Short mmCIF file of C-alpha atoms and ligand atoms in Angstrom, two decimals:
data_model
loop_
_atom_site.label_atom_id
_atom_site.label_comp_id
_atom_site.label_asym_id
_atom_site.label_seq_id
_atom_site.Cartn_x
_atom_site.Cartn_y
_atom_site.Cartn_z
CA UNK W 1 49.93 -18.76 -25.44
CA UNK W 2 46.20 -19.35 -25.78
CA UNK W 3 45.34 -17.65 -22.50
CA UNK W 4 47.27 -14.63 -22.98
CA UNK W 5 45.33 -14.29 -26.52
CA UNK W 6 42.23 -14.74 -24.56
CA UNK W 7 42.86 -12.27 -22.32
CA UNK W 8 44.08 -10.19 -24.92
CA UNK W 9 40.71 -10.40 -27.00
CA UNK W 10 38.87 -9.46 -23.56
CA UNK W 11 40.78 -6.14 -23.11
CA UNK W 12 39.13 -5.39 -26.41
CA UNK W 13 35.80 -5.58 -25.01
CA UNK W 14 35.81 -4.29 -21.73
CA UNK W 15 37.28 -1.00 -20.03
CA UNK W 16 40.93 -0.62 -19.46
CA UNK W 17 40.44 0.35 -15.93
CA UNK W 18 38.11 -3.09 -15.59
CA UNK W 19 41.04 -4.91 -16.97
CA UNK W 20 43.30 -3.27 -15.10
CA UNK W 21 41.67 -3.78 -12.01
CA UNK W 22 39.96 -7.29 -12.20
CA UNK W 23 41.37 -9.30 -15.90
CA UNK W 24 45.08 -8.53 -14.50
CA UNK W 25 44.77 -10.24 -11.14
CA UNK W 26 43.57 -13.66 -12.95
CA UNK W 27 46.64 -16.34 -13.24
CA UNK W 28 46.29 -19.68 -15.52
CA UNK W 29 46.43 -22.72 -13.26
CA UNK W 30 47.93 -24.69 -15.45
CA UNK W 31 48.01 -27.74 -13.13
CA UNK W 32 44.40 -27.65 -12.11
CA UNK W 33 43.45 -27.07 -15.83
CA UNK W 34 42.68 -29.71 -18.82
CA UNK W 35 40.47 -29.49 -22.14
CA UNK W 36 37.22 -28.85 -20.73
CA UNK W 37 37.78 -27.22 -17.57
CA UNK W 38 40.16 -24.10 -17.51
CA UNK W 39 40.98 -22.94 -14.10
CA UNK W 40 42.43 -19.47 -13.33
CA UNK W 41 43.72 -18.35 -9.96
CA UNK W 42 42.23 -15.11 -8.28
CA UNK W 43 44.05 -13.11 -4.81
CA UNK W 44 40.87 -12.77 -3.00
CA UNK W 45 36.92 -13.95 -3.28
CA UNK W 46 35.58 -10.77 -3.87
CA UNK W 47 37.33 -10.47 -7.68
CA UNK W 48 36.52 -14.21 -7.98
CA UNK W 49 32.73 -13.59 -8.06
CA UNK W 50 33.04 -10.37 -9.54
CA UNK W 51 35.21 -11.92 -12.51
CA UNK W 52 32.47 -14.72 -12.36
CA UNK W 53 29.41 -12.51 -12.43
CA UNK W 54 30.56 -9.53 -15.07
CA UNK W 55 33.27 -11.58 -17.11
CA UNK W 56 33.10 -15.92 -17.72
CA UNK W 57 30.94 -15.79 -20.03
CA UNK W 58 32.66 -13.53 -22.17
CA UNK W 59 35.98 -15.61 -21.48
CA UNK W 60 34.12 -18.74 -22.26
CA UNK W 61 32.86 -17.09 -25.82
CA UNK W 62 36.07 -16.17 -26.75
CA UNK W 63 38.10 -19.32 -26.15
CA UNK W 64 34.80 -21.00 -28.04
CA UNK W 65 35.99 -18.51 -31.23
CA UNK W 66 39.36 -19.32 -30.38
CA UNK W 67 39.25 -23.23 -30.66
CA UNK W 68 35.68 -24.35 -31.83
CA UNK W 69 33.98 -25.53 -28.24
CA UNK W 70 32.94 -23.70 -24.83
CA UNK W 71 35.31 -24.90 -21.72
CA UNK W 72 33.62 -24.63 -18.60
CA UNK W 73 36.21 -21.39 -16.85
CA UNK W 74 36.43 -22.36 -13.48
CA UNK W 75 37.99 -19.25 -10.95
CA UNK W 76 39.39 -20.17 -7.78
CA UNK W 77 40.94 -18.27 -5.08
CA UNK W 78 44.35 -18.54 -4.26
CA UNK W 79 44.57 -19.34 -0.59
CA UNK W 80 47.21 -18.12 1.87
CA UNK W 81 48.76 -21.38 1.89
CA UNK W 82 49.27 -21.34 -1.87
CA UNK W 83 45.66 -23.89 -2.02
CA UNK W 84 43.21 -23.16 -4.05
CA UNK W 85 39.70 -23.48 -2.90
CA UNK W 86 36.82 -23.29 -5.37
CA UNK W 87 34.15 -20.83 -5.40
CA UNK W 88 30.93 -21.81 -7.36
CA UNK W 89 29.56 -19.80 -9.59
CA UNK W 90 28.00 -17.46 -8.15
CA UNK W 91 24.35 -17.31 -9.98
CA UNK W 92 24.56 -20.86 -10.35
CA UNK W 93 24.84 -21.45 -6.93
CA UNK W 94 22.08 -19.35 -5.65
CA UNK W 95 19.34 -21.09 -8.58
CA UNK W 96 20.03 -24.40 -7.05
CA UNK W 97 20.17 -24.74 -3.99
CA UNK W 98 18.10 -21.85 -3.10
CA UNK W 99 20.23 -21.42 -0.42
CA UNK W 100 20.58 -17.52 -0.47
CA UNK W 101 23.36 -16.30 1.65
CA UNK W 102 24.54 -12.72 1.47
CA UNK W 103 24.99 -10.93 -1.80
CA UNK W 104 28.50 -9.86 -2.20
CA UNK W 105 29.57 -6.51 -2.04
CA UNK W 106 30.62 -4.96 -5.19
CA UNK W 107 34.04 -3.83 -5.25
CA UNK W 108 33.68 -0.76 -7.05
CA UNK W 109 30.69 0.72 -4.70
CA UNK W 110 33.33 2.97 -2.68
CA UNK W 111 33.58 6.02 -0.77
CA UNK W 112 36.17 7.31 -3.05
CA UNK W 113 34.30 6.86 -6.00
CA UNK W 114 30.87 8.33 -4.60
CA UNK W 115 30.45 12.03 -5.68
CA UNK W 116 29.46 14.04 -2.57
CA UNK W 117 26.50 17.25 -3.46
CA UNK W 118 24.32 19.05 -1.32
CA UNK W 119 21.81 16.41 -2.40
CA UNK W 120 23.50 13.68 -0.72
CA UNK W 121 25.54 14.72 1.54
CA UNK W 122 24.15 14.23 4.73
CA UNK W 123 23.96 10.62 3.72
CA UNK W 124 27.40 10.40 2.68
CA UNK W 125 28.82 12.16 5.50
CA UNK W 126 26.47 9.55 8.68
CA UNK W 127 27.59 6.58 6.12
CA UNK W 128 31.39 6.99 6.37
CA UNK W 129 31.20 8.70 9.81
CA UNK W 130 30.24 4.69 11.09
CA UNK W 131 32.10 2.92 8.72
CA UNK W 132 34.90 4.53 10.43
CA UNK W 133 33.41 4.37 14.15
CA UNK W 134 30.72 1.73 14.06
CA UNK W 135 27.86 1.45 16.71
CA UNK W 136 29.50 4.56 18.52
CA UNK W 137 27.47 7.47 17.53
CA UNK W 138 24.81 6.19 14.98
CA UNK W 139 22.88 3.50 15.29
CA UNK W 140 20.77 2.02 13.32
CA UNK W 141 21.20 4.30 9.88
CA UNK W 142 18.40 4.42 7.56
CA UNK W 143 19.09 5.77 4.36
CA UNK W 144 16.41 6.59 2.26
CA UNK W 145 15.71 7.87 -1.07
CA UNK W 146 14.19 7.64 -4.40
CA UNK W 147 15.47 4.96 -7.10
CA UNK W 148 18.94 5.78 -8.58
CA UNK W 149 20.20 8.20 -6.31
CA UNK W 150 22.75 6.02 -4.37
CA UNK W 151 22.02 3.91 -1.77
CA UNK W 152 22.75 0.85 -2.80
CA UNK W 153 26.19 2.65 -3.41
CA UNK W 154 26.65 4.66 -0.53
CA UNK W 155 25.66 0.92 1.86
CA UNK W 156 28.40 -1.04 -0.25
CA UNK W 157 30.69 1.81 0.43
CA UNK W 158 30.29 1.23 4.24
CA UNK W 159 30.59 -2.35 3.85
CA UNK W 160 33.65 -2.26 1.63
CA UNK W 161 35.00 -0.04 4.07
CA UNK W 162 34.76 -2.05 6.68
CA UNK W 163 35.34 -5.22 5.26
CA UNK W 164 39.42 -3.67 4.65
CA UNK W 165 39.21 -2.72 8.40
CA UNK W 166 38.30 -6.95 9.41
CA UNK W 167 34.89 -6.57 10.27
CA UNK W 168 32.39 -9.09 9.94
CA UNK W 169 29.88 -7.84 7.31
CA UNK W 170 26.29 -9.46 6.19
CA UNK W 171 25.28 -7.22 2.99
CA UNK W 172 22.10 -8.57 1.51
CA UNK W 173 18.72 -6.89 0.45
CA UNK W 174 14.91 -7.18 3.09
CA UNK W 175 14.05 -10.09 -0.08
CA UNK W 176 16.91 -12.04 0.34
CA UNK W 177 16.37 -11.66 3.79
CA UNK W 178 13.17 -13.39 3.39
CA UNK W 179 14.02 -15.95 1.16
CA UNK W 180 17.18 -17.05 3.24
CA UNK W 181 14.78 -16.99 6.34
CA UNK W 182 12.04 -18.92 4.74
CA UNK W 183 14.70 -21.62 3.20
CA UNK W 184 15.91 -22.00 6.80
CA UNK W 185 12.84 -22.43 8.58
CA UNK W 186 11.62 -25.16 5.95
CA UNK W 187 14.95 -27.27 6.57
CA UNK W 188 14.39 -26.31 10.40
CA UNK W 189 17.99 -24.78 10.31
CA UNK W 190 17.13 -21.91 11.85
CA UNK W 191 20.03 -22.08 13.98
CA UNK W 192 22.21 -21.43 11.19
CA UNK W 193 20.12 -19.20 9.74
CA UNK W 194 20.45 -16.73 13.12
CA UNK W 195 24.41 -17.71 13.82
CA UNK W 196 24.79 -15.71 10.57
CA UNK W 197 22.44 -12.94 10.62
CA UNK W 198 23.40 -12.19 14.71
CA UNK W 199 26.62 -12.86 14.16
CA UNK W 200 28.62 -10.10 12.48
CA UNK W 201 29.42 -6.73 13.39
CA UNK W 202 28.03 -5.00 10.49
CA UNK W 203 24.38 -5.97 8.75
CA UNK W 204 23.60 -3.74 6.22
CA UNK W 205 20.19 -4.43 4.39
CA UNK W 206 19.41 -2.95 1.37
CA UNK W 207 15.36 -1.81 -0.08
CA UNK W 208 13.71 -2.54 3.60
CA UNK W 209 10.55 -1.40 1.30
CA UNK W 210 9.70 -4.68 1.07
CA UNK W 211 9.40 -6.35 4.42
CA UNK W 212 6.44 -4.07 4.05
CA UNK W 213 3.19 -6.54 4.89
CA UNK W 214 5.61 -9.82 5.40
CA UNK W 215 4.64 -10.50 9.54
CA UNK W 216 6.82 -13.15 9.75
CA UNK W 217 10.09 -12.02 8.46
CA UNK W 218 9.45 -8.83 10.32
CA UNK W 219 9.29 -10.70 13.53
CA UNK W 220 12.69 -12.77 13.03
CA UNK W 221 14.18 -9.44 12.04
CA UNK W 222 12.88 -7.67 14.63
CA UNK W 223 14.62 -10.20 16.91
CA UNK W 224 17.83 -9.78 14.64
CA UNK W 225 18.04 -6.84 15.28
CA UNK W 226 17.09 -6.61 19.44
CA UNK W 227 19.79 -8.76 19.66
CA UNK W 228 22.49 -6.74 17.08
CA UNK W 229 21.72 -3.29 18.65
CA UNK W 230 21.92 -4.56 22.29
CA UNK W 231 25.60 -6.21 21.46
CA UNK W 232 26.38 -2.84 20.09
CA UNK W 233 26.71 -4.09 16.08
CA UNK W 234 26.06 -1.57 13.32
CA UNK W 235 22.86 -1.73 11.55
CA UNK W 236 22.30 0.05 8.65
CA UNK W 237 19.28 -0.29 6.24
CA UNK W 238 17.97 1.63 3.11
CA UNK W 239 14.59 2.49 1.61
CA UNK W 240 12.54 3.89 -0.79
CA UNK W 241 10.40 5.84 1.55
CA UNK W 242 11.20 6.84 5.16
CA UNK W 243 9.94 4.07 7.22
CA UNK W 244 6.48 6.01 8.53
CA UNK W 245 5.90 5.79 4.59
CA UNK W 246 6.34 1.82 4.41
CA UNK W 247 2.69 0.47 4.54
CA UNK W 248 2.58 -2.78 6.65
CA UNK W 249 5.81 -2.18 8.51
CA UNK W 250 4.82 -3.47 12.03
CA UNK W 251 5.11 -0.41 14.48
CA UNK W 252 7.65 -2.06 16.64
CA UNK W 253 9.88 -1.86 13.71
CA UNK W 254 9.18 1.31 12.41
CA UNK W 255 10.26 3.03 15.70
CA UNK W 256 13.24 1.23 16.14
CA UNK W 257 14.28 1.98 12.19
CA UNK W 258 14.00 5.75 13.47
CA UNK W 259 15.53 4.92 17.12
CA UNK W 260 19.13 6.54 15.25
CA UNK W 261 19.79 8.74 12.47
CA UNK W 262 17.56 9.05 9.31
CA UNK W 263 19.28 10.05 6.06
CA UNK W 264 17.70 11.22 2.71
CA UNK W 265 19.02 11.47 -0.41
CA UNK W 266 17.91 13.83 -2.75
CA UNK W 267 17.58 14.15 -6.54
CA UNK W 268 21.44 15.53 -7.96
CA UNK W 269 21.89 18.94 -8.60
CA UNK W 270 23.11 20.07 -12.23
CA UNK W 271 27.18 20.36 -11.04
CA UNK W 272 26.79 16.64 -8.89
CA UNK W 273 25.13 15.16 -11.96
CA UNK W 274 27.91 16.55 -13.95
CA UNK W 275 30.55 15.45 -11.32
CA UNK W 276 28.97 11.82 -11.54
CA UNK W 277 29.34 11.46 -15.51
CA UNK W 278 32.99 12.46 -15.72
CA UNK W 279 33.89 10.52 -12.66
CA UNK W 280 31.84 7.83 -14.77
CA UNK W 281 33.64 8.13 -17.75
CA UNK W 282 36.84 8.06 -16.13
CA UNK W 283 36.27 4.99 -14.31
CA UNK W 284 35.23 3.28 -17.57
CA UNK W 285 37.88 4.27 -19.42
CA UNK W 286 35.07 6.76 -21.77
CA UNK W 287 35.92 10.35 -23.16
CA UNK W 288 33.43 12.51 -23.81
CA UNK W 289 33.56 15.83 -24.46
CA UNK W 290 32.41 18.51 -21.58
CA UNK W 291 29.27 19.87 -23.89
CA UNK W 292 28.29 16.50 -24.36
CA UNK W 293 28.12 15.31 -20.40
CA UNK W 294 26.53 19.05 -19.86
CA UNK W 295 23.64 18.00 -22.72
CA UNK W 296 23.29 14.78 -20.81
CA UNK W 297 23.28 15.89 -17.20
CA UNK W 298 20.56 18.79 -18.51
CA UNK W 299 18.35 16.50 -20.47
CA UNK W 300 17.98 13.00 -18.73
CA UNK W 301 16.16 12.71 -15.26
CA UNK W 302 17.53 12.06 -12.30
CA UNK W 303 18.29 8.78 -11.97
CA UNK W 304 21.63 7.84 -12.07
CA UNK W 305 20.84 4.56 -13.22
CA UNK W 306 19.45 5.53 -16.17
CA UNK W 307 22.07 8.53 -16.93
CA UNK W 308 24.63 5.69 -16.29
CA UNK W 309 22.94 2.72 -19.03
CA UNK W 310 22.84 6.12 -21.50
CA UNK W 311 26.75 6.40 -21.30
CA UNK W 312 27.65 2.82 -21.60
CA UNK W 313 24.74 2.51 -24.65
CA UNK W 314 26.74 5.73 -26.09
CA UNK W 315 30.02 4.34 -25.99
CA UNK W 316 28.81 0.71 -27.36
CA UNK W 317 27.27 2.44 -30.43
CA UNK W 318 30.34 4.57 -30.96
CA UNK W 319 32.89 1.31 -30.84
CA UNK W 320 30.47 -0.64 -32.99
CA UNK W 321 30.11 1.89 -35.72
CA UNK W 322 34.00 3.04 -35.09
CA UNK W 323 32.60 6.81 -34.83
CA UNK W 324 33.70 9.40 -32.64
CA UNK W 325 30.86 10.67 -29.81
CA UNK W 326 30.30 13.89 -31.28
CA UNK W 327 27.44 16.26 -29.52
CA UNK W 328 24.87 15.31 -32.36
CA UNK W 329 25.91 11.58 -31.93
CA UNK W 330 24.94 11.37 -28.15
CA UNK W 331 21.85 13.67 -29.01
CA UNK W 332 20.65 11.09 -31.42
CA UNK W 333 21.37 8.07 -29.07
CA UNK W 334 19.91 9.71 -26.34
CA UNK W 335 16.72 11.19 -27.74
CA UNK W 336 15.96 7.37 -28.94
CA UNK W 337 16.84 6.12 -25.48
CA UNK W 338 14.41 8.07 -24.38
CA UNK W 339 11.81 8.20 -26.81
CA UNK W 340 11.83 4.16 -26.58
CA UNK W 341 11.32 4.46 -22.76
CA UNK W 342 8.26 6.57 -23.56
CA UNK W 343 7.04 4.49 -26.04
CA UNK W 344 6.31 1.51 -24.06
CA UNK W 345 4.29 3.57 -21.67
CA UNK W 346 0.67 3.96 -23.19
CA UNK W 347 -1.92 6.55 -21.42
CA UNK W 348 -4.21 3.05 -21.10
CA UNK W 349 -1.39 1.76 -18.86
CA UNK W 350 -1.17 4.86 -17.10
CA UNK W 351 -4.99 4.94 -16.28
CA UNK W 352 -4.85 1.13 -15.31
CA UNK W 353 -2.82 1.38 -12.51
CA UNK W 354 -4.22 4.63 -11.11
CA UNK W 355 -7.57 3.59 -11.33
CA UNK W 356 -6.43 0.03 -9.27
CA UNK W 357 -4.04 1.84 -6.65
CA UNK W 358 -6.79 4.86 -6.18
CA UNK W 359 -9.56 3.07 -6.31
CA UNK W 360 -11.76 4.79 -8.97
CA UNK W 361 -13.22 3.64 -12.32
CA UNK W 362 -11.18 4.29 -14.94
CA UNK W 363 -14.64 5.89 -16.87
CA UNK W 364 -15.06 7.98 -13.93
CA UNK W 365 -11.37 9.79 -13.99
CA UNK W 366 -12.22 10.09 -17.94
CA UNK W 367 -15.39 12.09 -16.74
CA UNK W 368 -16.33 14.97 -15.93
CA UNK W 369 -17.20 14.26 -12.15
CA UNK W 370 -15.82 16.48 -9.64
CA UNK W 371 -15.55 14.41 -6.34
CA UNK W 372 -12.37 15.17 -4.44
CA UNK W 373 -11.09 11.11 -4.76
CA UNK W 374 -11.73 11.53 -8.77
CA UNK W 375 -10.36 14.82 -9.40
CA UNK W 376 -7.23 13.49 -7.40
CA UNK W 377 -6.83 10.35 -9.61
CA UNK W 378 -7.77 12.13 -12.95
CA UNK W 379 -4.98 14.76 -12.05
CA UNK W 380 -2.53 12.36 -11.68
CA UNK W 381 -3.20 10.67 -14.64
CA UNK W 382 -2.80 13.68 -16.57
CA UNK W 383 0.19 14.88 -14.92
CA UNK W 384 2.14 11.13 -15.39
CA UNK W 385 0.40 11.01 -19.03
CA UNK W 386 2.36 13.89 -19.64
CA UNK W 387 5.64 13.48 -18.23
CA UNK W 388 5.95 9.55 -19.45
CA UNK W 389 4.65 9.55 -23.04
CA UNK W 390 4.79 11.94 -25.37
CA UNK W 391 1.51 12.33 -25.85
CA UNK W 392 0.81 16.31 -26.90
CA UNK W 393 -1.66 18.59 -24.43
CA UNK W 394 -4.34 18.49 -26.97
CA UNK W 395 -4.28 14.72 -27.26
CA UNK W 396 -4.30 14.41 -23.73
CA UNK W 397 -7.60 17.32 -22.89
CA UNK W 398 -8.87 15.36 -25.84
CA UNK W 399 -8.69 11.74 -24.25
CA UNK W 400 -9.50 13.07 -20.78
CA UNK W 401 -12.63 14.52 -21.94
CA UNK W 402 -11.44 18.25 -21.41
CA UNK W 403 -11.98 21.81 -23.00
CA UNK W 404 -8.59 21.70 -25.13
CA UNK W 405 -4.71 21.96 -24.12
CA UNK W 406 -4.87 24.78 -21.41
CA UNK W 407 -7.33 22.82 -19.72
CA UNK W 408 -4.46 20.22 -19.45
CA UNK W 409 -1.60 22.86 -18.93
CA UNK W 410 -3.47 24.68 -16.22
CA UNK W 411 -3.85 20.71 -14.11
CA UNK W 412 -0.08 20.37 -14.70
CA UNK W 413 0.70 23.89 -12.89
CA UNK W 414 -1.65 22.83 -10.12
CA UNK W 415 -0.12 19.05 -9.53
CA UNK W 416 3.51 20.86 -10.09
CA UNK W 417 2.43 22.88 -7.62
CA UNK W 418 1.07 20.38 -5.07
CA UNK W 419 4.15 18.40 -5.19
CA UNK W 420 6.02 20.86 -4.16
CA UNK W 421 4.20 21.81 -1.17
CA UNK W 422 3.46 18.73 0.25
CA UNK W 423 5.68 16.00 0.63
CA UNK W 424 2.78 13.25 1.11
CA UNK W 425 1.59 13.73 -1.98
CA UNK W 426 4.78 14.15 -3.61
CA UNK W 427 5.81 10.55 -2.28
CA UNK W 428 2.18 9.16 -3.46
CA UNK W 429 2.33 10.63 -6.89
CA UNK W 430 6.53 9.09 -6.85
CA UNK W 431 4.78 5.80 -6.19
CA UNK W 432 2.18 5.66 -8.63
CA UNK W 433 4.84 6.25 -11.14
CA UNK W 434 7.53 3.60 -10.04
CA UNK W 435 4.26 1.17 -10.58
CA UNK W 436 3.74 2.71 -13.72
CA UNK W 437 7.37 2.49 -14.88
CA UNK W 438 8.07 -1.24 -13.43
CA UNK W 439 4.87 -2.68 -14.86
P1 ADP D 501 19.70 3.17 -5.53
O1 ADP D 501 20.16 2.01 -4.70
O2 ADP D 501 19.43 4.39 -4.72
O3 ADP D 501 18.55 2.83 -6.43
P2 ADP D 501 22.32 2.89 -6.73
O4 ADP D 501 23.16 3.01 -5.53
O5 ADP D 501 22.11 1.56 -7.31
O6 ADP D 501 20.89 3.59 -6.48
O7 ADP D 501 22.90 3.89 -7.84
C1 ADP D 501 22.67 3.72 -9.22
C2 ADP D 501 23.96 3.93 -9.96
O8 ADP D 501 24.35 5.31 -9.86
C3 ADP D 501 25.11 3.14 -9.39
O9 ADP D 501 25.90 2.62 -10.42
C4 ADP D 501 25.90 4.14 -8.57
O10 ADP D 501 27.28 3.85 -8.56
C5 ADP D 501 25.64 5.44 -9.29
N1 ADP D 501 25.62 6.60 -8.37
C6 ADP D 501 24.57 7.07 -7.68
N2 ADP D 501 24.92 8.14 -6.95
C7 ADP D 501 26.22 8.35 -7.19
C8 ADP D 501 27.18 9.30 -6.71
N3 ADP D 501 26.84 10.28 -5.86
N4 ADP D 501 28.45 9.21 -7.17
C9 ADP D 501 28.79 8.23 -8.04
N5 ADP D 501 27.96 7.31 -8.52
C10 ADP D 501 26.68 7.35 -8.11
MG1 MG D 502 19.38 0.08 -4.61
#
């Protein structure tokens, strides 16, 4: 039958443990289902958005190869009462009506598939420890930690977790936050607005970074949260920076983000970076060989993000050119991943943004000048020149008006240096480049 073909053509394209875990649980509604519309049936809402988020459109392309047009694939949940109810699509649904209610949790953001290190284990250990016994012995959490290390992981985990134990649970990130609040407060449904955010008995909110400088979602969340913490409901929230660190965070709020238990997360050893790619690989169905995950945990940063996109990128280019992933294969793919990364970084970019965020003309951290505030920013732009282009030493002494290379190599050692022994700076210079990297 058509479907099964369809289906069929998908498991080509995707994972076997994706199929396996989200493709198999779809069921033709043959009833509900005519030329243009073909409905499938789903157990539960979460695979329903998931499937409608990650997979429709590739259904939709391959019935269109299949018999000449694009149906629209509608996925419904099969209720209890052998109903179906519809769930819109999910993107759709959130452009037009603006109406931003909680993000879903994604499914595969577990515990059990969350490698544990000395670099995040503290973290991993407070986040299941409430999961498990909400509101009892931490409360609120706040996570925080560089990009790509996890916590947008770790906080699904808990609500995942919980959701399978019946909780109520509001997942959603300090933006949506805003957006929902400032939708609400336009239609003067407030009332809503708070029956859903006071309401549950977990509200986990992901990247409080940037409530930073918004007064008046900080005071309706401030109330949100009076009100959670008094009733005894779990709060947990994640950052970027610890909240001290988030510039125009009202006080009131910063004290009661550290009224509980603080968590960082640090950058992954060597052995948890290595633990992350085969667990990686074996979730997505990829083999590759142990000297190749060793070349990649050794030679790409510390994002997991990134290390993650590098894998998938691998085994697209291996399926496309039907070649196995040998060594030199992901060395090639990988030194171009990140040689194109570098390339769109200039050292004009790089001075831009320094010389905005610090303050100082960009001619004067290309001079000679030896104020403290210049020095500081010229430094810096050295030390990111450096480490996000691949522009050589003598380029570099040669654009920043310097003797020659050591000149350069001796202001690396000393910013090397300074990171390491002082965690202010460290988080400043971490800043500059997120700007850098975003822009
Ligand atoms: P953050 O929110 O800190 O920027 P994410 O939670 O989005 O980072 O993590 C980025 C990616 O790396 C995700 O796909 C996540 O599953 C994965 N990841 C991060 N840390 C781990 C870990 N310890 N074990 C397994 N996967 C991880
Ligand atoms: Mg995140």
């Amino acid at each position: 039958m058509l479907n099964d073909t369809v289906l069929t053509l998908l498991k080509k394209e995707i994972s076997e443990n994706e199929y396996q875990k989200y493709i198999k649980q779809l069921n033709f509604d043959e009833k509900a289902s005519n030329s243009d519309n073909i409905v499938f049936t789903t157990p539960n809402q979460i695979i329903a958005n998931w499937i409608n988020r990650k997979y429709k459109e590739k259904i939709e392309n391959i019935y269109e190869e299949q018999i000449g047009k694009k149906p629209n694939i509608i996925i419904k949940v099969k209720t209890k009462k052998n109903k179906t109810i519809h769930i819109k699509n999910y993107q759709n649904s959130e452009q037009q009506t603006n109406n931003i209610t909680s993000t879903i949790l994604n499914p595969t953001y577990t515990f059990e598939n969350f490698i544990v290190g000395n670099s995040n284990q503290l973290a991993y250990t407070i986040a299941k420890s409430v999961a498990q016994k909400p509101s009892e012995i931490y409360n609120p959490v706040f996570i925080y930690g560089s990009s790509g290390l996890g916590k947008t992981h770790l906080i699904n985990a808990i609500g995942n977790y919980a959701i399978k134990n019946n909780k109520t649970v509001i997942y959603t990130t300090s933006e949506q936050f805003l957006n929902d609040y400032t939708y609400h407060a336009r239609n003067q449904t407030m009332d809503k607005f708070r029956n859903k955010y006071r309401k549950c008995d977990f509200l986990l909110i992901d990247d409080v970074q940037f409530f930073s400088r918004k007064e008046q979602t900080q005071e309706e969340f401030f109330h949100t949260f009076n009100e959670l913490y008094t009733n005894k409901k779990q709060i947990i929230l994640t950052s970027d920076k610890p909240p001290k660190k988030i510039a125009g965070l009202e006080e009131r709020l910063q004290s009661r983000f550290e009224w509980g238990v603080m968590a960082d997360i640090q950058p992954p050893e060597l052995e948890t970076k290595i633990e992350i790619i085969k667990n990686k690989c074996k979730l997505d169905g990829i083999d590759l060989d142990i000297d190749i995950i060793n070349y990649i945990a050794s030679n790409m940063g510390d994002n997991i993000r990134e290390i993650e996109s590098a894998i998938i990128t691998l085994n697209a280019h291996s399926n496309l050119l039907n070649q196995k992933i040998t060594l030199d294969f992901a060395k090639d793919i990988i030194k171009e991943q990140i040689k194109i990364k570098k390339e769109t970084i200039t050292i004009e970019d790089i001075l831009k943004t320094i010389s905005k965020e610090l303050n100082v003309k960009p001619s004067d951290i290309k001079s000679k000048k030896r104020n403290k505030s210049i020095v500081e920013a010229r430094r810096i732009c050295i030390y990111l020149a450096r480490t996000l282009t691949q522009n050589s030493m003598p380029t570099l002494a040669n654009y920043f008006d310097m003797k020659d290379h050591s000149a350069v190599s001796h202001t690396m050692r000393k910013i090397t240096q300074m990171i390491e022994e002082n965690e202010d700076f460290k988080i400043k210079v971490n800043e500059l480049k997120n700007k850098i990297v975003r822009n």
